[in-house]
Amino acid sequence: MSAEPHSGAGAGTRIEFAYRMAVEDFRDGLRARARVSVAARRYRVLVIVGAVLLLGVMVWTWAAQGTVDVPLVVIPVALLVMMFVSPRMLARQFHRRTEAMGEFRAVVDESGVTVTNRQRTSTLTWRAVNRYAETPRAFVLLSGDRNITDMTILPKRGASHPADAERLRALIEGRLTRV
């Protein structure tokens, strides 16, 4: 895989990536998405409020009756466990769906990002993406809508040259808001 000479993010910058998606890539992406998604925040609040209310009912029942029904103990714990486990399960599910797509190739340039695999090619212009997050393993590009319906993950290990992560950072910093 080749890239332009490794200079700054000036005109004509073209950065290429080749990678197979890993479960950790999806975990990073989903965590980044959850930090800024209105729906994800609403989900967390509802689960926590529901668990706290059920725990309150449990304490009230115990104080009033001296006993507690098993569901009042199990449901709040299950809600909180699901809040922490569901992102991992979702990451595994995404990974299973992308395994059949084989290797991904991404090209990032002045016009946007083009990702190709054996099933399709998708192109995102910089107008379609307005936020990004950087994790130790990946760059996560996020759509501009409130619930972040689109997310593109570019694992750093897929860069054709170690300096390409710096070049990508320089290219997207001027275009996108970091979250």
Coordinates of C-alpha atoms in Angstrom, one line a residue:
M1 CA 0.0 0.0 0.0
S2 CA 1.4 3.4 -0.9
A3 CA 0.9 6.9 0.3
E4 CA 2.2 10.2 -0.6
P5 CA 5.4 11.4 0.8
H6 CA 5.0 11.8 4.6
S7 CA 4.7 15.5 4.9
G8 CA 2.0 17.8 6.4
A9 CA -1.6 17.7 5.6
G10 CA -1.4 20.2 2.7
A11 CA -3.1 20.1 -0.6
G12 CA -3.2 16.7 -2.3
T13 CA -2.9 14.8 1.0
R14 CA -3.9 11.1 0.6
I15 CA -3.7 8.6 3.4
E16 CA -4.4 5.0 2.9
F17 CA -5.4 2.3 5.4
A18 CA -5.8 -1.5 5.0
Y19 CA -7.2 -3.5 7.9
R20 CA -9.6 -6.2 9.1
M21 CA -12.0 -5.0 11.7
A22 CA -11.5 -6.3 15.3
V23 CA -13.9 -6.4 18.2
E24 CA -11.8 -3.8 20.0
D25 CA -12.2 -1.4 17.1
F26 CA -16.0 -1.6 17.5
R27 CA -15.7 -1.2 21.3
D28 CA -13.6 2.0 20.7
G29 CA -16.1 3.3 18.2
L30 CA -19.2 2.6 20.3
R31 CA -17.6 4.2 23.4
A32 CA -16.8 7.3 21.4
R33 CA -20.3 7.4 20.0
A34 CA -21.9 6.9 23.4
R35 CA -20.0 9.9 24.8
V36 CA -21.8 12.3 22.4
S37 CA -25.0 10.6 21.3
V38 CA -28.2 12.0 22.7
A39 CA -29.9 8.6 22.5
A40 CA -27.0 6.9 24.4
R41 CA -27.0 9.5 27.1
R42 CA -30.8 9.1 27.4
Y43 CA -30.5 5.3 27.6
R44 CA -27.9 5.5 30.4
V45 CA -30.0 8.0 32.4
L46 CA -33.2 5.9 32.0
V47 CA -31.4 2.7 33.1
I48 CA -29.8 4.4 36.1
V49 CA -33.1 6.1 37.2
G50 CA -35.0 2.9 36.7
A51 CA -32.5 0.9 38.8
V52 CA -32.5 3.5 41.5
L53 CA -36.3 3.6 41.6
L54 CA -36.5 -0.1 41.8
L55 CA -33.9 -0.2 44.6
G56 CA -36.0 2.5 46.4
V57 CA -39.1 0.3 46.1
M58 CA -37.1 -2.6 47.4
V59 CA -36.0 -0.7 50.5
W60 CA -39.5 0.6 51.1
T61 CA -41.0 -2.9 50.7
W62 CA -38.4 -4.4 53.1
A63 CA -39.0 -1.6 55.6
A64 CA -42.8 -1.9 55.4
Q65 CA -43.2 -5.7 55.1
G66 CA -39.9 -7.1 56.4
T67 CA -39.4 -9.1 53.1
V68 CA -38.5 -8.3 49.5
D69 CA -39.7 -10.0 46.4
V70 CA -36.9 -11.6 44.3
P71 CA -37.6 -9.5 41.2
L72 CA -37.1 -6.3 43.1
V73 CA -33.6 -7.5 43.9
V74 CA -32.7 -9.0 40.5
I75 CA -34.1 -6.4 38.1
P76 CA -32.1 -3.4 39.2
V77 CA -28.9 -5.4 39.2
A78 CA -29.7 -6.9 35.8
L79 CA -30.4 -3.4 34.4
L80 CA -27.1 -2.1 35.6
V81 CA -25.2 -5.2 34.3
M82 CA -26.9 -4.9 30.9
M83 CA -25.8 -1.2 30.7
F84 CA -22.2 -2.3 31.0
V85 CA -22.4 -5.5 29.0
S86 CA -24.5 -4.5 26.1
P87 CA -21.8 -2.4 24.4
R88 CA -19.5 -5.4 24.4
M89 CA -22.2 -7.6 23.0
L90 CA -23.0 -5.1 20.3
A91 CA -19.3 -4.8 19.4
R92 CA -19.1 -8.6 19.0
Q93 CA -22.2 -8.5 16.8
F94 CA -20.8 -5.8 14.6
H95 CA -17.5 -7.8 14.3
R96 CA -19.4 -10.9 13.3
R97 CA -21.2 -9.0 10.6
T98 CA -18.0 -7.5 9.1
E99 CA -15.9 -10.7 9.2
A100 CA -17.4 -11.8 5.9
M101 CA -16.5 -8.4 4.3
G102 CA -12.8 -9.3 4.5
E103 CA -10.2 -6.6 4.4
F104 CA -11.2 -3.0 4.4
R105 CA -9.3 -0.3 2.5
A106 CA -9.8 3.3 3.3
V107 CA -8.5 6.4 1.5
V108 CA -8.7 9.7 3.3
D109 CA -8.1 12.8 1.3
E110 CA -9.1 16.5 1.0
S111 CA -12.6 15.5 -0.2
G112 CA -13.4 12.9 2.5
V113 CA -13.2 9.2 3.3
T114 CA -13.7 6.3 1.0
V115 CA -14.0 2.8 2.5
T116 CA -14.0 -0.3 0.3
N117 CA -14.4 -3.9 1.2
R118 CA -15.4 -6.9 -0.9
Q119 CA -19.1 -6.1 -0.6
R120 CA -19.3 -2.3 -1.2
T121 CA -17.7 1.1 -1.4
S122 CA -18.8 3.9 0.8
T123 CA -17.8 7.5 0.5
L124 CA -18.2 10.2 3.1
T125 CA -17.6 13.8 2.4
W126 CA -16.3 16.0 5.2
R127 CA -19.8 17.6 5.3
A128 CA -21.4 14.3 6.3
V129 CA -19.0 13.9 9.2
N130 CA -18.5 16.7 11.7
R131 CA -17.0 15.1 14.8
Y132 CA -14.2 12.7 15.6
A133 CA -12.7 10.9 18.5
E134 CA -9.2 9.5 18.8
T135 CA -8.5 6.4 20.9
P136 CA -5.2 4.8 21.4
R137 CA -6.1 2.3 18.6
A138 CA -8.3 4.2 16.2
F139 CA -9.8 7.3 14.7
V140 CA -13.6 7.3 15.0
L141 CA -15.4 9.6 12.6
L142 CA -19.0 10.5 13.7
S143 CA -21.9 11.9 11.7
G144 CA -23.4 15.2 12.7
D145 CA -26.9 14.2 13.6
R146 CA -28.0 14.1 17.3
N147 CA -28.0 10.3 17.6
I148 CA -24.9 9.8 15.5
T149 CA -26.4 7.3 13.1
D150 CA -23.2 6.9 11.1
M151 CA -19.7 6.1 12.4
T152 CA -16.5 5.2 10.5
I153 CA -13.7 3.5 12.4
L154 CA -10.1 3.8 11.0
P155 CA -7.8 1.6 13.1
K156 CA -4.3 3.1 13.4
R157 CA -2.7 -0.3 12.8
G158 CA -4.1 -0.2 9.2
A159 CA -2.0 2.9 8.3
S160 CA 0.5 2.2 5.5
H161 CA 3.2 4.1 7.4
P162 CA 3.5 5.0 11.1
A163 CA 3.5 8.7 10.4
D164 CA 0.1 8.4 8.7
A165 CA -1.7 8.7 12.0
E166 CA -0.1 12.1 12.5
R167 CA -1.0 13.1 8.9
L168 CA -4.6 11.9 9.4
R169 CA -4.9 13.9 12.7
A170 CA -3.6 17.0 11.0
L171 CA -6.0 16.5 8.1
I172 CA -9.1 16.1 10.2
E173 CA -8.4 18.5 13.0
G174 CA -9.0 21.5 10.7
R175 CA -12.3 20.0 9.5
L176 CA -13.9 18.2 12.4
T177 CA -14.6 18.8 16.1
R178 CA -12.8 16.5 18.5
V179 CA -15.0 14.9 21.1

